PDB file of C-alpha atoms and ligand atoms in Angstrom:
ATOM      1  CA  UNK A  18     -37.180  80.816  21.701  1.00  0.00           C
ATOM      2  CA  UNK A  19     -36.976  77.014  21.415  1.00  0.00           C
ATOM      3  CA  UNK A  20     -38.692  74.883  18.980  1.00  0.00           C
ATOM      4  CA  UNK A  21     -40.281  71.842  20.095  1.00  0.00           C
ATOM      5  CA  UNK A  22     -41.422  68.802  18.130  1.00  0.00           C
ATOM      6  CA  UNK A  23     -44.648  67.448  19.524  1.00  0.00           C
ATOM      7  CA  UNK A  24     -46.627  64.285  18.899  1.00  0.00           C
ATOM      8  CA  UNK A  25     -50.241  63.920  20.122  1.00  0.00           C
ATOM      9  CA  UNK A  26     -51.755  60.305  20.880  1.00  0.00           C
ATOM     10  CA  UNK A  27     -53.943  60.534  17.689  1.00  0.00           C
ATOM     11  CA  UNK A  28     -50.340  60.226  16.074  1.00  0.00           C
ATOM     12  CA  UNK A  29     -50.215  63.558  14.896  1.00  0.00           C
ATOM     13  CA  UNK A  30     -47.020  65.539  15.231  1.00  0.00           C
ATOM     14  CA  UNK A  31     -46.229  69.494  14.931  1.00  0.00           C
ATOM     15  CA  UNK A  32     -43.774  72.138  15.586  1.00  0.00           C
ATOM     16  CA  UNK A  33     -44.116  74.713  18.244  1.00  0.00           C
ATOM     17  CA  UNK A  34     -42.338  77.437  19.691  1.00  0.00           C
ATOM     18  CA  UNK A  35     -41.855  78.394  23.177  1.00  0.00           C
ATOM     19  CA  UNK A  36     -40.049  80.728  25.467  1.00  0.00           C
ATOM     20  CA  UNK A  37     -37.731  78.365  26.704  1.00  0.00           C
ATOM     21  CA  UNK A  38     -37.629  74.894  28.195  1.00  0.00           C
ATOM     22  CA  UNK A  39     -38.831  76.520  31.519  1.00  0.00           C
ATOM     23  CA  UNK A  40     -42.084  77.488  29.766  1.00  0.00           C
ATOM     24  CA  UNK A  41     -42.826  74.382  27.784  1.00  0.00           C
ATOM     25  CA  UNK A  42     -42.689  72.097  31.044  1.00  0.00           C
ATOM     26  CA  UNK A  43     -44.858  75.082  32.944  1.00  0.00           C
ATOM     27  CA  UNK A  44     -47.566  74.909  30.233  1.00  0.00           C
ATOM     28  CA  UNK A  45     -47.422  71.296  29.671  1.00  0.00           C
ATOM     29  CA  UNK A  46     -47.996  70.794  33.375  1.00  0.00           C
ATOM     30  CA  UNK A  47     -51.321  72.701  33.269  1.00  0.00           C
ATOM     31  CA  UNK A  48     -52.353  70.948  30.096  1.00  0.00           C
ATOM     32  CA  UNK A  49     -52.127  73.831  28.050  1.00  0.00           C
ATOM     33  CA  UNK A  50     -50.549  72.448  25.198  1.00  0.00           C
ATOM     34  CA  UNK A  51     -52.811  70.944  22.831  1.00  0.00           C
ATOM     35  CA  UNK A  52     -53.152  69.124  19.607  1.00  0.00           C
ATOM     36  CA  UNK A  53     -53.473  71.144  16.017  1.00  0.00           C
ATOM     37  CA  UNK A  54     -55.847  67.962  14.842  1.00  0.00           C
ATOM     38  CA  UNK A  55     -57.621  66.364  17.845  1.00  0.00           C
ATOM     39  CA  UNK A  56     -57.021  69.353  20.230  1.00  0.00           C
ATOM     40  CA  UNK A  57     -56.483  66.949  22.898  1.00  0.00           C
ATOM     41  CA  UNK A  58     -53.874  67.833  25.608  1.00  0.00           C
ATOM     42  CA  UNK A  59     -52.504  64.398  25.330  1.00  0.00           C
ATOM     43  CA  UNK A  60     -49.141  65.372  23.556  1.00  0.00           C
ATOM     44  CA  UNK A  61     -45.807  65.064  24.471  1.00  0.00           C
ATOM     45  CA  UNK A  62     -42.729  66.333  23.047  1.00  0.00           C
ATOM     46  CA  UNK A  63     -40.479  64.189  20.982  1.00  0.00           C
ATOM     47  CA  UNK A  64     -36.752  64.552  19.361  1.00  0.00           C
ATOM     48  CA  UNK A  65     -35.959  68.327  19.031  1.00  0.00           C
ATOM     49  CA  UNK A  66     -36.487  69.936  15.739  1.00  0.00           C
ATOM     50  CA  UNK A  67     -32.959  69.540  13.480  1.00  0.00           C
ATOM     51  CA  UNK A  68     -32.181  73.194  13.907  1.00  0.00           C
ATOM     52  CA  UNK A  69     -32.133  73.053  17.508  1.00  0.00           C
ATOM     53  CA  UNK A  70     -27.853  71.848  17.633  1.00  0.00           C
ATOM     54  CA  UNK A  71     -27.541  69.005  20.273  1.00  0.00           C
ATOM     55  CA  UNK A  72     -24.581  68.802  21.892  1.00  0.00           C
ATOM     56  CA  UNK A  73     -23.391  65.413  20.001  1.00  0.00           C
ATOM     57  CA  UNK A  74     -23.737  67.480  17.218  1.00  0.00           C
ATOM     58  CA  UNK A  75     -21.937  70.207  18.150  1.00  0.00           C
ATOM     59  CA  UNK A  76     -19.128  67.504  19.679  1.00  0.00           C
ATOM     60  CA  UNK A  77     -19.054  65.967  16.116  1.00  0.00           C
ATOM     61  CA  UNK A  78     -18.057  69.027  14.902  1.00  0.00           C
ATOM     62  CA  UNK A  79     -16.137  70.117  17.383  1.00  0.00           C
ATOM     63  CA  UNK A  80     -14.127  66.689  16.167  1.00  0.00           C
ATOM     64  CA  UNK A  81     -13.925  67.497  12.420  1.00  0.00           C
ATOM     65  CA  UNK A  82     -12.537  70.780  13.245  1.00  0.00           C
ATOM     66  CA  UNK A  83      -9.928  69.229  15.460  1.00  0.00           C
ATOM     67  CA  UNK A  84      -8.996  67.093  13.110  1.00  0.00           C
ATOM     68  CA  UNK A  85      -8.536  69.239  10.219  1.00  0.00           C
ATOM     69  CA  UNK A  86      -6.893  71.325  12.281  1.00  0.00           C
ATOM     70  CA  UNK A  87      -4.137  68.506  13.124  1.00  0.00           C
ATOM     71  CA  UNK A  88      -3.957  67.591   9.465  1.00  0.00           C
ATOM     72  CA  UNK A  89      -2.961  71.595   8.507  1.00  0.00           C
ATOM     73  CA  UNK A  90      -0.503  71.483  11.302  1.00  0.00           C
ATOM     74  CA  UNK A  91       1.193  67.724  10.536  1.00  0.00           C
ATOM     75  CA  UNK A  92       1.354  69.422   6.887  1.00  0.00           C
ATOM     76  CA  UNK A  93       2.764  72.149   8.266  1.00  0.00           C
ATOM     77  CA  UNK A  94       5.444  70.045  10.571  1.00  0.00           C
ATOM     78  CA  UNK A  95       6.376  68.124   7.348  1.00  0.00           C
ATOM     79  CA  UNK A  96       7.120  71.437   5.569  1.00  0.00           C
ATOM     80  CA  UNK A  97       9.978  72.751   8.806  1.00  0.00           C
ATOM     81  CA  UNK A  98      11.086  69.096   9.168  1.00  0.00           C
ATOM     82  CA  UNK A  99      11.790  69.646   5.017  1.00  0.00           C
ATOM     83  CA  UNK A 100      13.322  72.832   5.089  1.00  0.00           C
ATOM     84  CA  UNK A 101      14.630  73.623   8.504  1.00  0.00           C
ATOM     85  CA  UNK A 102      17.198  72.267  10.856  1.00  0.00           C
ATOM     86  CA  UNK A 103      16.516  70.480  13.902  1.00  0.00           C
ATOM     87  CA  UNK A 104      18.699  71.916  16.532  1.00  0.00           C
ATOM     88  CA  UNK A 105      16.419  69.689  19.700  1.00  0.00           C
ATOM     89  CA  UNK A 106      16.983  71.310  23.007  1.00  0.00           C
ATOM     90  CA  UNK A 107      19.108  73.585  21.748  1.00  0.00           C
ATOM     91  CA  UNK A 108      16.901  75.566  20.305  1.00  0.00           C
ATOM     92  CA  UNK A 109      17.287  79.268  22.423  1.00  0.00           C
ATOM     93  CA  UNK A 110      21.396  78.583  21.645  1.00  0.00           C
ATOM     94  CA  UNK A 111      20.910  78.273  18.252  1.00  0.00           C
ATOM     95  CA  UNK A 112      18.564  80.636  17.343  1.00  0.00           C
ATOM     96  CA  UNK A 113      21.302  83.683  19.388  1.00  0.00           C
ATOM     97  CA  UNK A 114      23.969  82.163  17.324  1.00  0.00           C
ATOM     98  CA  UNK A 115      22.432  82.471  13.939  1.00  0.00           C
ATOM     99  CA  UNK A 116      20.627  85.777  14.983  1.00  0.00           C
ATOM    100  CA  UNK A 117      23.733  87.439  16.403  1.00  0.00           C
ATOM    101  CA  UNK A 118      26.299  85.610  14.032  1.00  0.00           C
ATOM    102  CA  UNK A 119      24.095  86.053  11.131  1.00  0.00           C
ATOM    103  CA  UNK A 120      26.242  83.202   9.304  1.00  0.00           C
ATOM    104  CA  UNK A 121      23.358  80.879   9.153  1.00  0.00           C
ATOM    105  CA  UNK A 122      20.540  81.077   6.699  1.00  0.00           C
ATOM    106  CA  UNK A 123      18.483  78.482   7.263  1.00  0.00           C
ATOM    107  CA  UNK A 124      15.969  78.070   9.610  1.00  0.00           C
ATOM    108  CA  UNK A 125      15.987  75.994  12.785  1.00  0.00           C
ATOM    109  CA  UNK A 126      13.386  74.337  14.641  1.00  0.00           C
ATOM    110  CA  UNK A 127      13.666  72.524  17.774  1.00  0.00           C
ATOM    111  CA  UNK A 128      11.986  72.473  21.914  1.00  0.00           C
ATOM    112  CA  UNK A 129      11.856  75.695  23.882  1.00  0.00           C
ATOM    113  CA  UNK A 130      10.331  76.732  27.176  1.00  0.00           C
ATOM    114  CA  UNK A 131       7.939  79.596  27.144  1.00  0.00           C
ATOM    115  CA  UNK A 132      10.297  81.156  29.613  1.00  0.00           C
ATOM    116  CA  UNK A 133      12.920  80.696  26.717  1.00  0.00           C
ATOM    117  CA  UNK A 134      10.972  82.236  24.132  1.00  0.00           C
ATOM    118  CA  UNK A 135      10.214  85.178  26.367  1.00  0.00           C
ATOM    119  CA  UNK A 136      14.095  85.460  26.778  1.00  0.00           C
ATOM    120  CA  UNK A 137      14.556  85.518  22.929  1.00  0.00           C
ATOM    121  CA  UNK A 138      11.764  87.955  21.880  1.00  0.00           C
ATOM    122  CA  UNK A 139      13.370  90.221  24.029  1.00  0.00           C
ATOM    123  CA  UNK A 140      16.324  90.336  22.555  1.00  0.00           C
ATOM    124  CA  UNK A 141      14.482  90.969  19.014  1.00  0.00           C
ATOM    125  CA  UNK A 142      15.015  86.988  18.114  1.00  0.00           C
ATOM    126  CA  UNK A 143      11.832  86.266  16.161  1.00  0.00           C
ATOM    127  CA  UNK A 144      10.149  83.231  16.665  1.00  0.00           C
ATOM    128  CA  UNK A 145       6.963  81.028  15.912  1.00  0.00           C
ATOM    129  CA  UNK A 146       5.157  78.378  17.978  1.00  0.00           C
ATOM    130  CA  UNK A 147       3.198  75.885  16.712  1.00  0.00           C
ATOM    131  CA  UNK A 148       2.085  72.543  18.260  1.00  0.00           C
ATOM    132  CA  UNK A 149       3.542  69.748  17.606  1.00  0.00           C
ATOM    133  CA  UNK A 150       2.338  66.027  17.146  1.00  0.00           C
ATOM    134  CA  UNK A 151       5.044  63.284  17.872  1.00  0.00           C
ATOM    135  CA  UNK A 152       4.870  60.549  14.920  1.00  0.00           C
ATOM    136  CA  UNK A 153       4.203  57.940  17.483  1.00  0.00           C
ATOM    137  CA  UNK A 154       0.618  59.520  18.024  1.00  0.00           C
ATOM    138  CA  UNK A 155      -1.693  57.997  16.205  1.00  0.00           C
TER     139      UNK A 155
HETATM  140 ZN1   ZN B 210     -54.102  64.794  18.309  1.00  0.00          ZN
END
């Protein structure tokens, strides 16, 4: 079901429902859609009702929800670049040392290839991806 606004030449607009798109242009070909006041079949359909989502709308909050999402994870960036050790591309190296060594306590954070992190869950070496913003964005 779709809801269509419709305004009529006598300036009259209304709210109707219909199958679909398909059957709106199929009965407003054969004039079958008529006014509530004049009942004239000289109406045409206007905006959409508001709860028919457009797409800009569903883009707009498409954007929100990307951006919130970056703000959680730049939060979340601040709190390992706090509290863990950057160890750059030497992150699969550093990760078997602590892991096997079990000297160091805190955590590292650094790049890694998928390939690499395949290598380390194997061998039982727990680890977490997140994405990660470079400063210089934005
Ligand atoms: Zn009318």
């Amino acid at each position: 079901m779709i809801k269509y606004n419709l305004t009529c030449k006598c300036n009259c607009t209304f709210d109707s429902w219909f199958a679909s798109s398909g059957e709106f242009g199929r009965l407003m070909k054969k004039k079958l859609i008529t006014c509530i006041e004049c009942n004239s079949n000289n109406v045409s359909k206007s905006i959409m009702a508001p709860n028919v989502s457009s797409s800009k709308k569903i883009d707009k909050i498409n954007y929100k929800f990307k951006k919130n999402i970056k703000k959680k994870i730049i939060e979340y960036q601040k709190f390992i670049k706090e509290n863990c050790r950057y160890v750059g591309d030497r992150f699969a190296q550093e990760a078997r040392s602590i892991h096997y060594d079990k000297k160091e306590t805190k955590s590292i954070y650094g790049r890694v290839t998928t390939d690499e992190i395949d290598e380390l869950n194997e061998e039982g070496i727990e680890t977490i991806t997140i994405p990660w913003y470079d400063k210089t964005e934005n």
